[in-house]
Amino acid sequence: MADSGNAFDFKLFKRLLAFTNPYRLIFFLVAFTAVAMSVLSVLRPYILQKAIDESIVPKDYENFMFFLGIMLGTLLLEVIFQFVFVFYTTWLGQNVINDLRVKLFKLMTGFKMQYYDKSAVGRLTTRAVNDIETISSIFSEGLFMIISDLLKMGVIAGFMLTQSWRLSLIVFAILPVILYATRVFQRAMKVAFEDVRNQVANLNSFVQERITGMKIVQVFVREDTEYKQFKEINEKHKKAWIKTVWYNSIFFPIAEMSSSVAIGLLVWYGGLNAAQGGVVSLGMIVAFIELSQMLFRPLRQIADKFNTLQMGMVAANRVFAILDTKSHIADEGTKVLKETEGHIEFQKVRFGYIEDEEVIKDISFSVQPGETIAIVGATGAGKSTIINLLNRFYEINSGTILIDGVSIKEYTLASLRSHIAVVLQDVFLFADTILNNITLNDPSISEAKVIEAAKEIGVHKFIESLPGAYHYNVKERGTMLSSGQRQLIAFLRAYVSKPSILVLDEATSSVDTYSEEMIQMATDKITKGRTSIVIAHRLATIKKADKILVMDAGKIVESGTHKELLKREDGYYRNLYEVQFATETAV
């Protein structure tokens, strides 16, 4: 995080500027138009001065038409250059944030699950959408506009000195006041905008989480509590913005007053000098009034644009903080897992989500090709963690996980995960059609293949009964479907991928009997000849397993078949079976 006290972070800016490298021609075009506009800016006052002194005062109206023509030509050129400048600065900004957003999203898709365990979704959404959009203003409203204004000020100041150093000194005497006010303003606004971005992120995070979990809010009658919390967060957001308005309300009146003082002094001194037959002419007084405004106006605008630039820099700092995050699973494997027999082996594996707090403690087991094993145990025993480690969602602390005798670290991540299909208890569906939720937009899986697979596992009739059938939009998180229907869709998603290894993480725990029968039928089909790992509470699934692993507190305490484990007096599995499964058997 950049120091808030610094008015501008040049190191961060240089890093951001590197994203303009692919668009160098446009960058130089914008720079050229900025220079051209600064030169043209002094022509209008100069032409006006000449028109007054050489045409209006001596009443030479033929000469006046000549000056009018030059003035119109100058204005036309200014319009053309202004159009090119504004259009291409915005174009450049949009292309930069397009590249930046793509890079950020690609990076985020490769983060460890541990990163998302600790990061609020609302904050990440703010970074990827709001903050990156704010960065575009650095180019469209900040950087180039400031450079253009500074060039104009330099050209104007130089031109004024060549015309009258006395009048120039009057104008320049006011500049330190505005420059000092601008500097103080910039520093204060940097801190203020940092606070604004923090409050925006907090607000986004709170609203997104509450809308997502609205059912919980209403079920537990927490509407009033959440409303009060929202009011507090919104109040902080309001105060952060009001602070920026407060600084603006102080700075701009000071700038306007200074400008008015400069005009008054010019009229006073210039008027006296002209009346006494000095070197100052009427045209020069009018020109200097306009030039002084052109000199002061960029200063006021620079302060305003610097606010925009500051907001963009704060946003860039936040985005680069994510880009600099080292939270990737090391994809250094060189072997591509094209075909697999499905032999899985865990050798003395240890793992903890938090340092020094292991949830998997020295676990060793093997699964033979085509074998189905069930993992049972109390909540928090470490069952689902085994699935996470097999897919390399997390890195193990020690030990080795092998597939077909090769460490999974030696395989490329994409090839490893492409052979493992997972059906979770908490099914996530995208706001898209059923077909796209099943294929996940994989072009190799046609609609015909999906329909064929759905018929094989008995899901086709259910999908056909929906409006639009396979093209039915399930809306956000699949809210248009019941939990059992979502589970069936998730199972079909796994089935059509034809995995070598199938993982069912309590996939039938929240479905009705009819849905479970369809899933059980599909399970029998898909597990035939495939290695399967099943974490389940349902008795039927566990009974059919070739081997059962019983876990407790991160360790495997028993293993064997259903019949073998039931024979053990005071065995952990037998006690678990009698407590959890006896009732189900009776039913």
Short mmCIF file of N, CA, C and O in Angstrom, two decimals, residues 141-154 178-179 182-183 185-186 189 248 251-252 255 294-310:
data_model
loop_
_atom_site.label_atom_id
_atom_site.label_comp_id
_atom_site.label_asym_id
_atom_site.label_seq_id
_atom_site.Cartn_x
_atom_site.Cartn_y
_atom_site.Cartn_z
N GLU A 141 -9.33 11.56 -18.07
CA GLU A 141 -9.59 12.83 -17.38
C GLU A 141 -8.43 13.34 -16.53
O GLU A 141 -8.43 14.48 -16.09
N GLY A 142 -7.44 12.50 -16.31
CA GLY A 142 -6.37 12.89 -15.40
C GLY A 142 -5.05 13.21 -16.06
O GLY A 142 -4.74 14.37 -16.35
N LEU A 143 -4.28 12.18 -16.34
CA LEU A 143 -2.90 12.32 -16.80
C LEU A 143 -2.74 13.28 -17.98
O LEU A 143 -2.06 14.31 -17.89
N PHE A 144 -3.35 12.96 -19.12
CA PHE A 144 -3.12 13.75 -20.33
C PHE A 144 -3.73 15.15 -20.22
O PHE A 144 -3.21 16.11 -20.79
N MET A 145 -4.85 15.24 -19.52
CA MET A 145 -5.46 16.55 -19.32
C MET A 145 -4.53 17.45 -18.50
O MET A 145 -4.37 18.64 -18.80
N ILE A 146 -3.92 16.88 -17.48
CA ILE A 146 -2.99 17.65 -16.64
C ILE A 146 -1.77 18.07 -17.45
O ILE A 146 -1.32 19.22 -17.39
N ILE A 147 -1.23 17.12 -18.22
CA ILE A 147 -0.06 17.44 -19.07
C ILE A 147 -0.41 18.54 -20.07
O ILE A 147 0.36 19.48 -20.27
N SER A 148 -1.59 18.42 -20.68
CA SER A 148 -2.03 19.43 -21.64
C SER A 148 -2.16 20.79 -20.98
O SER A 148 -1.72 21.82 -21.54
N ASP A 149 -2.74 20.79 -19.78
CA ASP A 149 -2.92 22.06 -19.06
C ASP A 149 -1.58 22.68 -18.66
O ASP A 149 -1.39 23.90 -18.74
N LEU A 150 -0.63 21.84 -18.23
CA LEU A 150 0.69 22.34 -17.86
C LEU A 150 1.42 22.94 -19.06
O LEU A 150 2.09 23.97 -18.95
N LEU A 151 1.28 22.28 -20.20
CA LEU A 151 1.88 22.82 -21.43
C LEU A 151 1.28 24.17 -21.78
O LEU A 151 1.99 25.11 -22.14
N LYS A 152 -0.06 24.24 -21.68
CA LYS A 152 -0.75 25.51 -21.97
C LYS A 152 -0.24 26.61 -21.05
O LYS A 152 0.03 27.73 -21.48
N MET A 153 -0.12 26.28 -19.76
CA MET A 153 0.33 27.27 -18.79
C MET A 153 1.75 27.76 -19.10
O MET A 153 2.05 28.95 -19.00
N GLY A 154 2.60 26.82 -19.51
CA GLY A 154 3.97 27.19 -19.84
C GLY A 154 4.04 28.10 -21.06
O GLY A 154 4.77 29.12 -21.05
N ILE A 178 -2.36 30.44 -5.36
CA ILE A 178 -3.12 29.33 -5.95
C ILE A 178 -2.31 28.04 -5.91
O ILE A 178 -2.85 26.96 -5.63
N LEU A 179 -1.01 28.14 -6.20
CA LEU A 179 -0.16 26.95 -6.18
C LEU A 179 -0.10 26.32 -4.79
O LEU A 179 -0.18 25.09 -4.66
N THR A 182 -3.39 24.71 -4.03
CA THR A 182 -3.52 23.49 -4.83
C THR A 182 -2.74 22.35 -4.19
O THR A 182 -3.22 21.22 -4.12
N ARG A 183 -1.53 22.64 -3.74
CA ARG A 183 -0.69 21.60 -3.12
C ARG A 183 -1.34 21.04 -1.86
O ARG A 183 -1.39 19.82 -1.66
N PHE A 185 -4.45 21.14 -1.10
CA PHE A 185 -5.68 20.48 -1.54
C PHE A 185 -5.39 19.06 -2.04
O PHE A 185 -6.11 18.10 -1.72
N GLN A 186 -4.33 18.91 -2.85
CA GLN A 186 -3.98 17.60 -3.39
C GLN A 186 -3.67 16.59 -2.29
O GLN A 186 -4.13 15.45 -2.33
N MET A 189 -6.84 15.63 -0.43
CA MET A 189 -7.74 14.81 -1.23
C MET A 189 -7.23 13.38 -1.39
O MET A 189 -8.01 12.44 -1.51
N ASN A 248 -13.24 20.63 -1.41
CA ASN A 248 -13.56 21.35 -2.65
C ASN A 248 -14.18 22.70 -2.36
O ASN A 248 -13.88 23.70 -3.03
N PHE A 251 -11.30 25.06 -1.41
CA PHE A 251 -10.30 25.38 -2.43
C PHE A 251 -10.83 26.26 -3.55
O PHE A 251 -10.21 27.27 -3.91
N PHE A 252 -11.97 25.89 -4.12
CA PHE A 252 -12.43 26.60 -5.33
C PHE A 252 -12.79 28.08 -5.08
O PHE A 252 -12.50 28.92 -5.92
N ALA A 255 -9.51 29.93 -5.13
CA ALA A 255 -9.01 30.05 -6.51
C ALA A 255 -9.76 31.13 -7.27
O ALA A 255 -9.17 31.94 -8.00
N MET A 294 -6.91 32.07 -18.64
CA MET A 294 -6.44 30.81 -19.24
C MET A 294 -5.31 30.21 -18.42
O MET A 294 -5.10 28.99 -18.43
N LEU A 295 -4.57 31.05 -17.68
CA LEU A 295 -3.49 30.57 -16.83
C LEU A 295 -4.04 30.02 -15.51
O LEU A 295 -3.59 28.97 -15.02
N PHE A 296 -5.03 30.72 -14.94
CA PHE A 296 -5.59 30.29 -13.66
C PHE A 296 -6.56 29.12 -13.80
O PHE A 296 -6.62 28.25 -12.93
N ARG A 297 -7.32 29.12 -14.91
CA ARG A 297 -8.32 28.07 -15.10
C ARG A 297 -7.70 26.67 -15.09
O ARG A 297 -8.21 25.77 -14.43
N PRO A 298 -6.60 26.45 -15.83
CA PRO A 298 -5.96 25.13 -15.75
C PRO A 298 -5.53 24.76 -14.34
O PRO A 298 -5.58 23.60 -13.96
N LEU A 299 -5.09 25.77 -13.56
CA LEU A 299 -4.70 25.48 -12.18
C LEU A 299 -5.88 24.92 -11.39
O LEU A 299 -5.77 23.94 -10.66
N ARG A 300 -7.03 25.58 -11.55
CA ARG A 300 -8.24 25.09 -10.85
C ARG A 300 -8.65 23.73 -11.39
O ARG A 300 -9.04 22.84 -10.64
N GLN A 301 -8.55 23.58 -12.73
CA GLN A 301 -8.92 22.31 -13.34
C GLN A 301 -7.93 21.20 -13.01
O GLN A 301 -8.31 20.05 -12.83
N ILE A 302 -6.64 21.61 -12.94
CA ILE A 302 -5.62 20.62 -12.58
C ILE A 302 -5.90 20.05 -11.19
O ILE A 302 -5.78 18.85 -10.95
N ALA A 303 -6.30 20.93 -10.28
CA ALA A 303 -6.64 20.47 -8.92
C ALA A 303 -7.79 19.47 -8.98
O ALA A 303 -7.77 18.42 -8.34
N ASP A 304 -8.81 19.82 -9.80
CA ASP A 304 -9.96 18.94 -9.94
C ASP A 304 -9.56 17.63 -10.62
O ASP A 304 -9.97 16.54 -10.22
N LYS A 305 -8.74 17.76 -11.69
CA LYS A 305 -8.31 16.57 -12.41
C LYS A 305 -7.33 15.75 -11.59
O LYS A 305 -7.24 14.53 -11.74
N PHE A 306 -6.58 16.46 -10.73
CA PHE A 306 -5.68 15.73 -9.85
C PHE A 306 -6.48 14.87 -8.87
O PHE A 306 -6.04 13.79 -8.47
N ASN A 307 -7.66 15.34 -8.49
CA ASN A 307 -8.55 14.51 -7.67
C ASN A 307 -8.88 13.22 -8.39
O ASN A 307 -8.82 12.11 -7.83
N THR A 308 -9.23 13.37 -9.68
CA THR A 308 -9.54 12.21 -10.50
C THR A 308 -8.33 11.30 -10.61
O THR A 308 -8.43 10.07 -10.50
N LEU A 309 -7.16 11.93 -10.84
CA LEU A 309 -5.92 11.17 -10.94
C LEU A 309 -5.63 10.45 -9.63
O LEU A 309 -5.22 9.27 -9.63
N GLN A 310 -5.87 11.12 -8.51
CA GLN A 310 -5.63 10.52 -7.20
C GLN A 310 -6.54 9.31 -6.98
O GLN A 310 -6.10 8.27 -6.48
#
